[in-house]
GROMACS .gro file of C-alpha atoms in nm:
model
  249
    1MET     CA    1   0.000   0.000   0.000
    2MET     CA    2   0.110   0.356  -0.077
    3LYS     CA    3   0.008   0.626   0.170
    4ALA     CA    4  -0.147   0.934   0.009
    5VAL     CA    5  -0.246   1.281   0.126
    6ILE     CA    6  -0.505   1.489  -0.063
    7ILE     CA    7  -0.469   1.867  -0.037
    8ASP     CA    8  -0.758   2.060  -0.193
    9ASP     CA    9  -0.965   2.345  -0.053
   10GLU     CA   10  -1.283   2.222  -0.225
   11VAL     CA   11  -1.474   1.936  -0.060
   12ASN     CA   12  -1.597   1.817  -0.400
   13GLY     CA   13  -1.238   1.796  -0.522
   14GLN     CA   14  -1.128   1.604  -0.214
   15GLU     CA   15  -1.414   1.355  -0.243
   16LEU     CA   16  -1.367   1.303  -0.616
   17VAL     CA   17  -0.999   1.213  -0.584
   18SER     CA   18  -1.069   0.993  -0.282
   19ASN     CA   19  -1.357   0.809  -0.450
   20LEU     CA   20  -1.164   0.756  -0.773
   21LEU     CA   21  -0.871   0.613  -0.580
   22LYS     CA   22  -1.099   0.374  -0.392
   23SER     CA   23  -1.259   0.258  -0.716
   24TYR     CA   24  -0.958   0.232  -0.944
   25CYS     CA   25  -0.645   0.231  -0.726
   26PRO     CA   26  -0.707   0.000  -0.427
   27ASN     CA   27  -0.337  -0.006  -0.342
   28ILE     CA   28  -0.349   0.365  -0.250
   29GLU     CA   29  -0.449   0.444   0.108
   30VAL     CA   30  -0.564   0.802   0.175
   31VAL     CA   31  -0.431   0.873   0.524
   32SER     CA   32  -0.522   1.242   0.544
   33VAL     CA   33  -0.719   1.513   0.367
   34ALA     CA   34  -0.626   1.881   0.402
   35ASN     CA   35  -0.789   2.199   0.274
   36SER     CA   36  -0.513   2.461   0.291
   37VAL     CA   37  -0.140   2.515   0.265
   38ALA     CA   38  -0.105   2.520   0.644
   39SER     CA   39  -0.306   2.204   0.707
   40GLY     CA   40  -0.141   2.037   0.408
   41TYR     CA   41   0.204   2.106   0.550
   42LYS     CA   42   0.098   1.958   0.883
   43ALA     CA   43  -0.047   1.646   0.717
   44VAL     CA   44   0.265   1.581   0.510
   45GLN     CA   45   0.495   1.628   0.808
   46GLU     CA   46   0.281   1.397   1.024
   47HIS     CA   47   0.209   1.114   0.780
   48LYS     CA   48   0.516   1.117   0.549
   49PRO     CA   49   0.311   0.998   0.250
   50GLU     CA   50   0.459   0.842  -0.062
   51LEU     CA   51   0.206   1.033  -0.274
   52ILE     CA   52   0.053   1.381  -0.253
   53PHE     CA   53  -0.242   1.503  -0.461
   54LEU     CA   54  -0.189   1.878  -0.456
   55ASP     CA   55  -0.431   2.148  -0.569
   56ILE     CA   56  -0.277   2.476  -0.684
   57GLU     CA   57  -0.510   2.752  -0.565
   58MET     CA   58  -0.598   2.758  -0.194
   59PRO     CA   59  -0.720   3.032   0.043
   60ASP     CA   60  -0.390   3.077   0.226
   61GLY     CA   61  -0.155   3.038  -0.070
   62THR     CA   62  -0.071   2.797  -0.352
   63GLY     CA   63   0.059   2.446  -0.390
   64PHE     CA   64   0.389   2.602  -0.497
   65ASP     CA   65   0.410   2.782  -0.161
   66LEU     CA   66   0.370   2.444   0.006
   67LEU     CA   67   0.657   2.300  -0.199
   68LYS     CA   68   0.879   2.586  -0.081
   69MET     CA   69   0.780   2.525   0.281
   70LEU     CA   70   0.853   2.153   0.259
   71GLY     CA   71   1.198   2.203   0.108
   72THR     CA   72   1.340   1.859   0.027
   73ILE     CA   73   1.049   1.629  -0.051
   74ASP     CA   74   1.046   1.251  -0.038
   75SER     CA   75   0.691   1.222  -0.177
   76LYS     CA   76   0.577   1.202  -0.537
   77VAL     CA   77   0.349   1.498  -0.607
   78ILE     CA   78   0.063   1.481  -0.857
   79PHE     CA   79  -0.062   1.834  -0.920
   80VAL     CA   80  -0.435   1.881  -0.970
   81THR     CA   81  -0.532   2.206  -1.139
   82ALA     CA   82  -0.787   2.387  -1.349
   83HIS     CA   83  -0.657   2.495  -1.689
   84GLN     CA   84  -0.404   2.770  -1.620
   85GLU     CA   85  -0.167   2.819  -1.910
   86PHE     CA   86   0.111   2.973  -1.701
   87ALA     CA   87   0.118   2.690  -1.450
   88ILE     CA   88   0.084   2.416  -1.712
   89ASP     CA   89   0.382   2.552  -1.908
   90ALA     CA   90   0.584   2.545  -1.586
   91PHE     CA   91   0.489   2.180  -1.528
   92LYS     CA   92   0.595   2.085  -1.881
   93TYR     CA   93   0.930   2.264  -1.859
   94SER     CA   94   0.992   2.089  -1.525
   95ALA     CA   95   0.890   1.743  -1.657
   96LEU     CA   96   0.634   1.699  -1.379
   97ASP     CA   97   0.295   1.527  -1.387
   98TYR     CA   98  -0.030   1.716  -1.351
   99LEU     CA   99  -0.402   1.639  -1.380
  100LEU     CA  100  -0.658   1.881  -1.517
  101LYS     CA  101  -0.996   1.933  -1.356
  102PRO     CA  102  -1.248   1.779  -1.407
  103LEU     CA  103  -1.052   1.462  -1.336
  104SER     CA  104  -1.059   1.165  -1.569
  105PRO     CA  105  -1.026   0.814  -1.418
  106VAL     CA  106  -0.801   0.711  -1.708
  107HIS     CA  107  -0.558   0.997  -1.646
  108LEU     CA  108  -0.564   0.943  -1.269
  109ILE     CA  109  -0.484   0.571  -1.307
  110ALA     CA  110  -0.196   0.653  -1.545
  111ALA     CA  111  -0.054   0.913  -1.304
  112VAL     CA  112  -0.074   0.675  -1.007
  113LYS     CA  113   0.084   0.392  -1.206
  114LYS     CA  114   0.374   0.620  -1.295
  115ALA     CA  115   0.406   0.727  -0.931
  116GLU     CA  116   0.432   0.364  -0.823
  117GLU     CA  117   0.750   0.321  -1.025
  118SER     CA  118   1.077   0.348  -0.837
  119ILE     CA  119   1.127   0.703  -0.712
  120ASN     CA  120   1.460   0.880  -0.752
  121HIS     CA  121   1.431   1.144  -0.479
  122GLU     CA  122   1.726   1.350  -0.603
  123GLU     CA  123   1.572   1.367  -0.950
  124LEU     CA  124   1.230   1.457  -0.811
  125ASN     CA  125   1.364   1.741  -0.599
  126LEU     CA  126   1.555   1.887  -0.894
  127LYS     CA  127   1.226   1.890  -1.086
  128TYR     CA  128   1.042   2.055  -0.793
  129GLN     CA  129   1.310   2.323  -0.760
  130THR     CA  130   1.294   2.387  -1.135
  131LEU     CA  131   0.917   2.422  -1.110
  132ILE     CA  132   0.945   2.675  -0.825
  133ASN     CA  133   1.199   2.874  -1.028
  134ASN     CA  134   0.973   2.873  -1.335
  135ILE     CA  135   0.663   2.979  -1.145
  136SER     CA  136   0.848   3.279  -0.996
  137GLU     CA  137   0.999   3.379  -1.336
  138PRO     CA  138   0.745   3.573  -1.546
  139VAL     CA  139   0.966   3.587  -1.857
  140LYS     CA  140   0.927   3.251  -2.030
  141ASN     CA  141   1.266   3.230  -2.202
  142LYS     CA  142   1.434   3.304  -1.867
  143ARG     CA  143   1.289   2.988  -1.717
  144LYS     CA  144   1.458   2.650  -1.686
  145ILE     CA  145   1.390   2.320  -1.859
  146VAL     CA  146   1.456   1.970  -1.726
  147LEU     CA  147   1.660   1.748  -1.960
  148LYS     CA  148   1.689   1.381  -1.871
  149THR     CA  149   1.947   1.139  -2.009
  150MET     CA  150   2.010   0.772  -1.933
  151GLU     CA  151   2.271   0.866  -1.670
  152ARG     CA  152   2.158   1.194  -1.515
  153ILE     CA  153   1.911   1.481  -1.510
  154TYR     CA  154   1.986   1.846  -1.587
  155SER     CA  155   1.806   2.172  -1.509
  156VAL     CA  156   1.910   2.411  -1.786
  157ASP     CA  157   1.832   2.778  -1.854
  158ILE     CA  158   1.614   2.782  -2.167
  159ASP     CA  159   1.810   3.077  -2.303
  160ASP     CA  160   2.131   2.868  -2.289
  161VAL     CA  161   1.990   2.621  -2.542
  162VAL     CA  162   2.134   2.704  -2.885
  163ARG     CA  163   1.965   2.436  -3.094
  164LEU     CA  164   1.816   2.088  -3.098
  165GLU     CA  165   1.872   1.808  -3.348
  166SER     CA  166   1.663   1.494  -3.394
  167ASP     CA  167   1.833   1.156  -3.365
  168GLY     CA  168   1.561   0.892  -3.404
  169ASN     CA  169   1.367   0.864  -3.078
  170TYR     CA  170   1.624   1.090  -2.909
  171THR     CA  171   1.705   1.459  -2.935
  172LYS     CA  172   2.051   1.617  -2.914
  173VAL     CA  173   2.041   1.946  -2.724
  174TYR     CA  174   2.333   2.185  -2.787
  175LEU     CA  175   2.412   2.445  -2.521
  176SER     CA  176   2.592   2.780  -2.542
  177ASP     CA  177   2.886   2.649  -2.337
  178GLY     CA  178   2.958   2.383  -2.602
  179LYS     CA  179   2.799   2.091  -2.415
  180ARG     CA  180   2.570   1.844  -2.590
  181ILE     CA  181   2.300   1.651  -2.405
  182MET     CA  182   2.129   1.347  -2.559
  183VAL     CA  183   1.770   1.341  -2.431
  184SER     CA  184   1.523   1.053  -2.457
  185ARG     CA  185   1.241   1.272  -2.591
  186ILE     CA  186   1.135   1.309  -2.951
  187MET     CA  187   1.164   1.636  -3.141
  188LYS     CA  188   0.786   1.686  -3.158
  189GLU     CA  189   0.768   1.727  -2.780
  190PHE     CA  190   1.030   2.004  -2.783
  191ASP     CA  191   0.863   2.170  -3.082
  192GLU     CA  192   0.537   2.198  -2.886
  193LEU     CA  193   0.717   2.313  -2.572
  194LEU     CA  194   0.954   2.576  -2.711
  195THR     CA  195   0.781   2.745  -3.003
  196ASP     CA  196   0.646   3.032  -2.790
  197VAL     CA  197   0.983   3.112  -2.628
  198GLY     CA  198   1.183   3.210  -2.936
  199PHE     CA  199   1.254   2.868  -3.090
  200VAL     CA  200   1.172   2.777  -3.450
  201ARG     CA  201   1.164   2.439  -3.620
  202VAL     CA  202   1.354   2.524  -3.938
  203HIS     CA  203   1.379   2.167  -4.063
  204HIS     CA  204   1.222   1.830  -3.985
  205SER     CA  205   1.531   1.745  -3.779
  206HIS     CA  206   1.630   2.085  -3.642
  207ILE     CA  207   1.498   2.346  -3.397
  208VAL     CA  208   1.695   2.666  -3.333
  209ASN     CA  209   1.688   2.937  -3.069
  210MET     CA  210   1.654   3.259  -3.268
  211ASN     CA  211   1.837   3.447  -2.992
  212HIS     CA  212   2.150   3.252  -3.091
  213LEU     CA  213   2.117   3.312  -3.467
  214PHE     CA  214   2.425   3.467  -3.630
  215CYS     CA  215   2.316   3.480  -3.995
  216TYR     CA  216   2.103   3.318  -4.262
  217GLU     CA  217   2.287   3.222  -4.579
  218LYS     CA  218   2.005   3.253  -4.831
  219GLY     CA  219   2.208   3.122  -5.122
  220GLU     CA  220   2.324   2.818  -4.927
  221GLY     CA  221   1.988   2.756  -4.762
  222HIS     CA  222   2.123   2.725  -4.410
  223ILE     CA  223   2.153   2.912  -4.082
  224VAL     CA  224   2.479   2.986  -3.902
  225MET     CA  225   2.446   2.999  -3.524
  226LYS     CA  226   2.662   3.204  -3.287
  227ASP     CA  227   2.850   2.887  -3.189
  228ASN     CA  228   2.944   2.849  -3.561
  229SER     CA  229   2.722   2.546  -3.610
  230ILE     CA  230   2.545   2.522  -3.945
  231VAL     CA  231   2.178   2.422  -3.957
  232PRO     CA  232   1.989   2.343  -4.280
  233VAL     CA  233   1.661   2.521  -4.351
  234SER     CA  234   1.395   2.327  -4.541
  235ASN     CA  235   1.242   2.491  -4.849
  236ARG     CA  236   0.900   2.524  -4.687
  237LYS     CA  237   1.052   2.702  -4.384
  238LYS     CA  238   1.264   2.957  -4.571
  239GLU     CA  239   0.992   3.222  -4.593
  240GLN     CA  240   0.904   3.187  -4.223
  241VAL     CA  241   1.272   3.221  -4.124
  242LEU     CA  242   1.313   3.534  -4.336
  243GLU     CA  243   1.001   3.689  -4.186
  244LEU     CA  244   1.126   3.620  -3.834
  245ILE     CA  245   1.469   3.768  -3.906
  246ASN     CA  246   1.312   4.079  -4.060
  247SER     CA  247   1.082   4.119  -3.759
  248ILE     CA  248   1.374   4.131  -3.516
  249SER     CA  249   1.617   4.332  -3.726
   0.00000   0.00000   0.00000
Protein backbone atom coordinates (compact mmCIF):
# COMPACT_ATOMS: atom_id res chain seq x y z
CA MET A 1 0.00 0.00 0.00
CA MET A 2 1.10 3.56 -0.77
CA LYS A 3 0.08 6.26 1.70
CA ALA A 4 -1.47 9.34 0.09
CA VAL A 5 -2.46 12.81 1.26
CA ILE A 6 -5.05 14.89 -0.63
CA ILE A 7 -4.69 18.67 -0.37
CA ASP A 8 -7.58 20.60 -1.93
CA ASP A 9 -9.65 23.45 -0.53
CA GLU A 10 -12.83 22.22 -2.25
CA VAL A 11 -14.74 19.36 -0.60
CA ASN A 12 -15.97 18.17 -4.00
CA GLY A 13 -12.38 17.96 -5.22
CA GLN A 14 -11.28 16.04 -2.14
CA GLU A 15 -14.14 13.55 -2.43
CA LEU A 16 -13.67 13.03 -6.16
CA VAL A 17 -9.99 12.13 -5.84
CA SER A 18 -10.69 9.93 -2.82
CA ASN A 19 -13.57 8.09 -4.50
CA LEU A 20 -11.64 7.56 -7.73
CA LEU A 21 -8.71 6.13 -5.80
CA LYS A 22 -10.99 3.74 -3.92
CA SER A 23 -12.59 2.58 -7.16
CA TYR A 24 -9.58 2.32 -9.44
CA CYS A 25 -6.45 2.31 -7.26
CA PRO A 26 -7.07 0.00 -4.27
CA ASN A 27 -3.37 -0.06 -3.42
CA ILE A 28 -3.49 3.65 -2.50
CA GLU A 29 -4.49 4.44 1.08
CA VAL A 30 -5.64 8.02 1.75
CA VAL A 31 -4.31 8.73 5.24
CA SER A 32 -5.22 12.42 5.44
CA VAL A 33 -7.19 15.13 3.67
CA ALA A 34 -6.26 18.81 4.02
CA ASN A 35 -7.89 21.99 2.74
CA SER A 36 -5.13 24.61 2.91
CA VAL A 37 -1.40 25.15 2.65
CA ALA A 38 -1.05 25.20 6.44
CA SER A 39 -3.06 22.04 7.07
CA GLY A 40 -1.41 20.37 4.08
CA TYR A 41 2.04 21.06 5.50
CA LYS A 42 0.98 19.58 8.83
CA ALA A 43 -0.47 16.46 7.17
CA VAL A 44 2.65 15.81 5.10
CA GLN A 45 4.95 16.28 8.08
CA GLU A 46 2.81 13.97 10.24
CA HIS A 47 2.09 11.14 7.80
CA LYS A 48 5.16 11.17 5.49
CA PRO A 49 3.11 9.98 2.50
CA GLU A 50 4.59 8.42 -0.62
CA LEU A 51 2.06 10.33 -2.74
CA ILE A 52 0.53 13.81 -2.53
CA PHE A 53 -2.42 15.03 -4.61
CA LEU A 54 -1.89 18.78 -4.56
CA ASP A 55 -4.31 21.48 -5.69
CA ILE A 56 -2.77 24.76 -6.84
CA GLU A 57 -5.10 27.52 -5.65
CA MET A 58 -5.98 27.58 -1.94
CA PRO A 59 -7.20 30.32 0.43
CA ASP A 60 -3.90 30.77 2.26
CA GLY A 61 -1.55 30.38 -0.70
CA THR A 62 -0.71 27.97 -3.52
CA GLY A 63 0.59 24.46 -3.90
CA PHE A 64 3.89 26.02 -4.97
CA ASP A 65 4.10 27.82 -1.61
CA LEU A 66 3.70 24.44 0.06
CA LEU A 67 6.57 23.00 -1.99
CA LYS A 68 8.79 25.86 -0.81
CA MET A 69 7.80 25.25 2.81
CA LEU A 70 8.53 21.53 2.59
CA GLY A 71 11.98 22.03 1.08
CA THR A 72 13.40 18.59 0.27
CA ILE A 73 10.49 16.29 -0.51
CA ASP A 74 10.46 12.51 -0.38
CA SER A 75 6.91 12.22 -1.77
CA LYS A 76 5.77 12.02 -5.37
CA VAL A 77 3.49 14.98 -6.07
CA ILE A 78 0.63 14.81 -8.57
CA PHE A 79 -0.62 18.34 -9.20
CA VAL A 80 -4.35 18.81 -9.70
CA THR A 81 -5.32 22.06 -11.39
CA ALA A 82 -7.87 23.87 -13.49
CA HIS A 83 -6.57 24.95 -16.89
CA GLN A 84 -4.04 27.70 -16.20
CA GLU A 85 -1.67 28.19 -19.10
CA PHE A 86 1.11 29.73 -17.01
CA ALA A 87 1.18 26.90 -14.50
CA ILE A 88 0.84 24.16 -17.12
CA ASP A 89 3.82 25.52 -19.08
CA ALA A 90 5.84 25.45 -15.86
CA PHE A 91 4.89 21.80 -15.28
CA LYS A 92 5.95 20.85 -18.81
CA TYR A 93 9.30 22.64 -18.59
CA SER A 94 9.92 20.89 -15.25
CA ALA A 95 8.90 17.43 -16.57
CA LEU A 96 6.34 16.99 -13.79
CA ASP A 97 2.95 15.27 -13.87
CA TYR A 98 -0.30 17.16 -13.51
CA LEU A 99 -4.02 16.39 -13.80
CA LEU A 100 -6.58 18.81 -15.17
CA LYS A 101 -9.96 19.33 -13.56
CA PRO A 102 -12.48 17.79 -14.07
CA LEU A 103 -10.52 14.62 -13.36
CA SER A 104 -10.59 11.65 -15.69
CA PRO A 105 -10.26 8.14 -14.18
CA VAL A 106 -8.01 7.11 -17.08
CA HIS A 107 -5.58 9.97 -16.46
CA LEU A 108 -5.64 9.43 -12.69
CA ILE A 109 -4.84 5.71 -13.07
CA ALA A 110 -1.96 6.53 -15.45
CA ALA A 111 -0.54 9.13 -13.04
CA VAL A 112 -0.74 6.75 -10.07
CA LYS A 113 0.84 3.92 -12.06
CA LYS A 114 3.74 6.20 -12.95
CA ALA A 115 4.06 7.27 -9.31
CA GLU A 116 4.32 3.64 -8.23
CA GLU A 117 7.50 3.21 -10.25
CA SER A 118 10.77 3.48 -8.37
CA ILE A 119 11.27 7.03 -7.12
CA ASN A 120 14.60 8.80 -7.52
CA HIS A 121 14.31 11.44 -4.79
CA GLU A 122 17.26 13.50 -6.03
CA GLU A 123 15.72 13.67 -9.50
CA LEU A 124 12.30 14.57 -8.11
CA ASN A 125 13.64 17.41 -5.99
CA LEU A 126 15.55 18.87 -8.94
CA LYS A 127 12.26 18.90 -10.86
CA TYR A 128 10.42 20.55 -7.93
CA GLN A 129 13.10 23.23 -7.60
CA THR A 130 12.94 23.87 -11.35
CA LEU A 131 9.17 24.22 -11.10
CA ILE A 132 9.45 26.75 -8.25
CA ASN A 133 11.99 28.74 -10.28
CA ASN A 134 9.73 28.73 -13.35
CA ILE A 135 6.63 29.79 -11.45
CA SER A 136 8.48 32.79 -9.96
CA GLU A 137 9.99 33.79 -13.36
CA PRO A 138 7.45 35.73 -15.46
CA VAL A 139 9.66 35.87 -18.57
CA LYS A 140 9.27 32.51 -20.30
CA ASN A 141 12.66 32.30 -22.02
CA LYS A 142 14.34 33.04 -18.67
CA ARG A 143 12.89 29.88 -17.17
CA LYS A 144 14.58 26.50 -16.86
CA ILE A 145 13.90 23.20 -18.59
CA VAL A 146 14.56 19.70 -17.26
CA LEU A 147 16.60 17.48 -19.60
CA LYS A 148 16.89 13.81 -18.71
CA THR A 149 19.47 11.39 -20.09
CA MET A 150 20.10 7.72 -19.33
CA GLU A 151 22.71 8.66 -16.70
CA ARG A 152 21.58 11.94 -15.15
CA ILE A 153 19.11 14.81 -15.10
CA TYR A 154 19.86 18.46 -15.87
CA SER A 155 18.06 21.72 -15.09
CA VAL A 156 19.10 24.11 -17.86
CA ASP A 157 18.32 27.78 -18.54
CA ILE A 158 16.14 27.82 -21.67
CA ASP A 159 18.10 30.77 -23.03
CA ASP A 160 21.31 28.68 -22.89
CA VAL A 161 19.90 26.21 -25.42
CA VAL A 162 21.34 27.04 -28.85
CA ARG A 163 19.65 24.36 -30.94
CA LEU A 164 18.16 20.88 -30.98
CA GLU A 165 18.72 18.08 -33.48
CA SER A 166 16.63 14.94 -33.94
CA ASP A 167 18.33 11.56 -33.65
CA GLY A 168 15.61 8.92 -34.04
CA ASN A 169 13.67 8.64 -30.78
CA TYR A 170 16.24 10.90 -29.09
CA THR A 171 17.05 14.59 -29.35
CA LYS A 172 20.51 16.17 -29.14
CA VAL A 173 20.41 19.46 -27.24
CA TYR A 174 23.33 21.85 -27.87
CA LEU A 175 24.12 24.45 -25.21
CA SER A 176 25.92 27.80 -25.42
CA ASP A 177 28.86 26.49 -23.37
CA GLY A 178 29.58 23.83 -26.02
CA LYS A 179 27.99 20.91 -24.15
CA ARG A 180 25.70 18.44 -25.90
CA ILE A 181 23.00 16.51 -24.05
CA MET A 182 21.29 13.47 -25.59
CA VAL A 183 17.70 13.41 -24.31
CA SER A 184 15.23 10.53 -24.57
CA ARG A 185 12.41 12.72 -25.91
CA ILE A 186 11.35 13.09 -29.51
CA MET A 187 11.64 16.36 -31.41
CA LYS A 188 7.86 16.86 -31.58
CA GLU A 189 7.68 17.27 -27.80
CA PHE A 190 10.30 20.04 -27.83
CA ASP A 191 8.63 21.70 -30.82
CA GLU A 192 5.37 21.98 -28.86
CA LEU A 193 7.17 23.13 -25.72
CA LEU A 194 9.54 25.76 -27.11
CA THR A 195 7.81 27.45 -30.03
CA ASP A 196 6.46 30.32 -27.90
CA VAL A 197 9.83 31.12 -26.28
CA GLY A 198 11.83 32.10 -29.36
CA PHE A 199 12.54 28.68 -30.90
CA VAL A 200 11.72 27.77 -34.50
CA ARG A 201 11.64 24.39 -36.20
CA VAL A 202 13.54 25.24 -39.38
CA HIS A 203 13.79 21.67 -40.63
CA HIS A 204 12.22 18.30 -39.85
CA SER A 205 15.31 17.45 -37.79
CA HIS A 206 16.30 20.85 -36.42
CA ILE A 207 14.98 23.46 -33.97
CA VAL A 208 16.95 26.66 -33.33
CA ASN A 209 16.88 29.37 -30.69
CA MET A 210 16.54 32.59 -32.68
CA ASN A 211 18.37 34.47 -29.92
CA HIS A 212 21.50 32.52 -30.91
CA LEU A 213 21.17 33.12 -34.67
CA PHE A 214 24.25 34.67 -36.30
CA CYS A 215 23.16 34.80 -39.95
CA TYR A 216 21.03 33.18 -42.62
CA GLU A 217 22.87 32.22 -45.79
CA LYS A 218 20.05 32.53 -48.31
CA GLY A 219 22.08 31.22 -51.22
CA GLU A 220 23.24 28.18 -49.27
CA GLY A 221 19.88 27.56 -47.62
CA HIS A 222 21.23 27.25 -44.10
CA ILE A 223 21.53 29.12 -40.82
CA VAL A 224 24.79 29.86 -39.02
CA MET A 225 24.46 29.99 -35.24
CA LYS A 226 26.62 32.04 -32.87
CA ASP A 227 28.50 28.87 -31.89
CA ASN A 228 29.44 28.49 -35.61
CA SER A 229 27.22 25.46 -36.10
CA ILE A 230 25.45 25.22 -39.45
CA VAL A 231 21.78 24.22 -39.57
CA PRO A 232 19.89 23.43 -42.80
CA VAL A 233 16.61 25.21 -43.51
CA SER A 234 13.95 23.27 -45.41
CA ASN A 235 12.42 24.91 -48.49
CA ARG A 236 9.00 25.24 -46.87
CA LYS A 237 10.52 27.02 -43.84
CA LYS A 238 12.64 29.57 -45.71
CA GLU A 239 9.92 32.22 -45.93
CA GLN A 240 9.04 31.87 -42.23
CA VAL A 241 12.72 32.21 -41.24
CA LEU A 242 13.13 35.34 -43.36
CA GLU A 243 10.01 36.89 -41.86
CA LEU A 244 11.26 36.20 -38.34
CA ILE A 245 14.69 37.68 -39.06
CA ASN A 246 13.12 40.79 -40.60
CA SER A 247 10.82 41.19 -37.59
CA ILE A 248 13.74 41.31 -35.16
CA SER A 249 16.17 43.32 -37.26
